[in-house]
Amino acid sequence: MEKLQELVPEAHFVKAFNYMDSKSMVNSAKSKAQVMNICGNEDAAKAEAKEVLAQFGFKSKDLGKAELAREIEQMAIAL
């Protein structure tokens, strides 16, 4: 994500939906407190992503700027 943000600085990237498998995403509203970690440089874009996540039944946790995308990406490996 950092590289994409560097290549297209005018874009508003938000990292989300990166570390959960499809079974975890299905019926997320019925699951207990599903939390989706997100990050990005633009607060308005993150707010919009949080709205989308809420529609899917997820709570969101803002980890910060795009540099923290690596931490989210590592979560997929840890699972």
PDB file of C-alpha atoms in Angstrom:
ATOM      1  CA  MET A   1       0.000   0.000   0.000  1.00  0.00           C
ATOM      2  CA  GLU A   2       2.848   2.365   0.744  1.00  0.00           C
ATOM      3  CA  LYS A   3       4.209   1.886  -2.763  1.00  0.00           C
ATOM      4  CA  LEU A   4       0.784   2.463  -4.320  1.00  0.00           C
ATOM      5  CA  GLN A   5       0.354   5.639  -2.297  1.00  0.00           C
ATOM      6  CA  GLU A   6       3.765   6.843  -3.486  1.00  0.00           C
ATOM      7  CA  LEU A   7       2.971   6.034  -7.113  1.00  0.00           C
ATOM      8  CA  VAL A   8      -0.439   7.724  -7.035  1.00  0.00           C
ATOM      9  CA  PRO A   9      -0.230  10.408  -4.333  1.00  0.00           C
ATOM     10  CA  GLU A  10      -3.548  11.984  -5.326  1.00  0.00           C
ATOM     11  CA  ALA A  11      -5.388   8.693  -4.670  1.00  0.00           C
ATOM     12  CA  HIS A  12      -6.961   7.974  -1.297  1.00  0.00           C
ATOM     13  CA  PHE A  13      -6.101   4.356  -0.522  1.00  0.00           C
ATOM     14  CA  VAL A  14      -7.511   2.576   2.511  1.00  0.00           C
ATOM     15  CA  LYS A  15      -6.258  -0.854   3.533  1.00  0.00           C
ATOM     16  CA  ALA A  16      -9.089  -3.145   4.650  1.00  0.00           C
ATOM     17  CA  PHE A  17     -10.446  -6.649   3.978  1.00  0.00           C
ATOM     18  CA  ASN A  18      -6.902  -7.943   3.861  1.00  0.00           C
ATOM     19  CA  TYR A  19      -6.513 -10.545   6.543  1.00  0.00           C
ATOM     20  CA  MET A  20      -9.868 -12.321   6.964  1.00  0.00           C
ATOM     21  CA  ASP A  21     -10.871 -15.337   4.987  1.00  0.00           C
ATOM     22  CA  SER A  22     -14.191 -15.444   3.159  1.00  0.00           C
ATOM     23  CA  LYS A  23     -15.855 -17.574   5.857  1.00  0.00           C
ATOM     24  CA  SER A  24     -15.157 -14.854   8.411  1.00  0.00           C
ATOM     25  CA  MET A  25     -16.691 -12.233   6.153  1.00  0.00           C
ATOM     26  CA  VAL A  26     -19.949 -14.084   5.458  1.00  0.00           C
ATOM     27  CA  ASN A  27     -22.685 -13.136   7.903  1.00  0.00           C
ATOM     28  CA  SER A  28     -20.301 -10.889   9.793  1.00  0.00           C
ATOM     29  CA  ALA A  29     -23.267  -9.054  11.346  1.00  0.00           C
ATOM     30  CA  LYS A  30     -24.149 -12.272  13.157  1.00  0.00           C
ATOM     31  CA  SER A  31     -20.598 -12.780  14.440  1.00  0.00           C
ATOM     32  CA  LYS A  32     -19.558 -11.347  17.776  1.00  0.00           C
ATOM     33  CA  ALA A  33     -17.702  -8.059  17.458  1.00  0.00           C
ATOM     34  CA  GLN A  34     -15.932  -8.666  14.156  1.00  0.00           C
ATOM     35  CA  VAL A  35     -13.298  -5.953  13.929  1.00  0.00           C
ATOM     36  CA  MET A  36     -11.664  -4.928  10.667  1.00  0.00           C
ATOM     37  CA  ASN A  37      -8.390  -3.056  10.974  1.00  0.00           C
ATOM     38  CA  ILE A  38      -7.886  -0.244   8.489  1.00  0.00           C
ATOM     39  CA  CYS A  39      -5.248   2.344   7.676  1.00  0.00           C
ATOM     40  CA  GLY A  40      -4.737   5.140   5.181  1.00  0.00           C
ATOM     41  CA  ASN A  41      -3.540   8.716   4.864  1.00  0.00           C
ATOM     42  CA  GLU A  42      -6.846  10.443   4.150  1.00  0.00           C
ATOM     43  CA  ASP A  43      -9.321  10.753   7.025  1.00  0.00           C
ATOM     44  CA  ALA A  44     -12.319  11.281   4.721  1.00  0.00           C
ATOM     45  CA  ALA A  45     -11.498   8.108   2.785  1.00  0.00           C
ATOM     46  CA  LYS A  46     -11.150   6.144   6.025  1.00  0.00           C
ATOM     47  CA  ALA A  47     -14.511   7.489   7.209  1.00  0.00           C
ATOM     48  CA  GLU A  48     -16.101   6.279   3.979  1.00  0.00           C
ATOM     49  CA  ALA A  49     -14.425   2.870   4.377  1.00  0.00           C
ATOM     50  CA  LYS A  50     -15.772   2.662   7.936  1.00  0.00           C
ATOM     51  CA  GLU A  51     -19.290   3.255   6.582  1.00  0.00           C
ATOM     52  CA  VAL A  52     -18.870   0.419   4.077  1.00  0.00           C
ATOM     53  CA  LEU A  53     -17.508  -1.864   6.792  1.00  0.00           C
ATOM     54  CA  ALA A  54     -20.465  -1.035   9.028  1.00  0.00           C
ATOM     55  CA  GLN A  55     -22.841  -2.022   6.228  1.00  0.00           C
ATOM     56  CA  PHE A  56     -21.158  -5.421   6.211  1.00  0.00           C
ATOM     57  CA  GLY A  57     -21.551  -5.667   9.975  1.00  0.00           C
ATOM     58  CA  PHE A  58     -17.951  -4.949  10.920  1.00  0.00           C
ATOM     59  CA  LYS A  59     -16.637  -2.600  13.530  1.00  0.00           C
ATOM     60  CA  SER A  60     -13.511  -0.834  12.377  1.00  0.00           C
ATOM     61  CA  LYS A  61     -10.276  -0.037  14.117  1.00  0.00           C
ATOM     62  CA  ASP A  62      -8.167   2.719  12.610  1.00  0.00           C
ATOM     63  CA  LEU A  63      -4.509   1.790  12.928  1.00  0.00           C
ATOM     64  CA  GLY A  64      -3.235   5.034  11.393  1.00  0.00           C
ATOM     65  CA  LYS A  65      -1.411   6.072   8.242  1.00  0.00           C
ATOM     66  CA  ALA A  66      -0.515   4.015   5.153  1.00  0.00           C
ATOM     67  CA  GLU A  67       2.840   3.027   6.646  1.00  0.00           C
ATOM     68  CA  LEU A  68       0.956   0.733   9.028  1.00  0.00           C
ATOM     69  CA  ALA A  69      -0.459  -1.322   6.145  1.00  0.00           C
ATOM     70  CA  ARG A  70       2.469  -3.683   6.620  1.00  0.00           C
ATOM     71  CA  GLU A  71       1.149  -4.609  10.053  1.00  0.00           C
ATOM     72  CA  ILE A  72      -2.275  -5.413   8.618  1.00  0.00           C
ATOM     73  CA  GLU A  73      -0.688  -7.450   5.821  1.00  0.00           C
ATOM     74  CA  GLN A  74       1.321  -9.440   8.379  1.00  0.00           C
ATOM     75  CA  MET A  75      -1.902 -10.395  10.172  1.00  0.00           C
ATOM     76  CA  ALA A  76      -2.862 -12.533   7.173  1.00  0.00           C
ATOM     77  CA  ILE A  77       0.395 -14.434   7.447  1.00  0.00           C
ATOM     78  CA  ALA A  78      -0.063 -14.926  11.191  1.00  0.00           C
ATOM     79  CA  LEU A  79      -3.479 -16.547  10.672  1.00  0.00           C
TER      80      LEU A  79
END
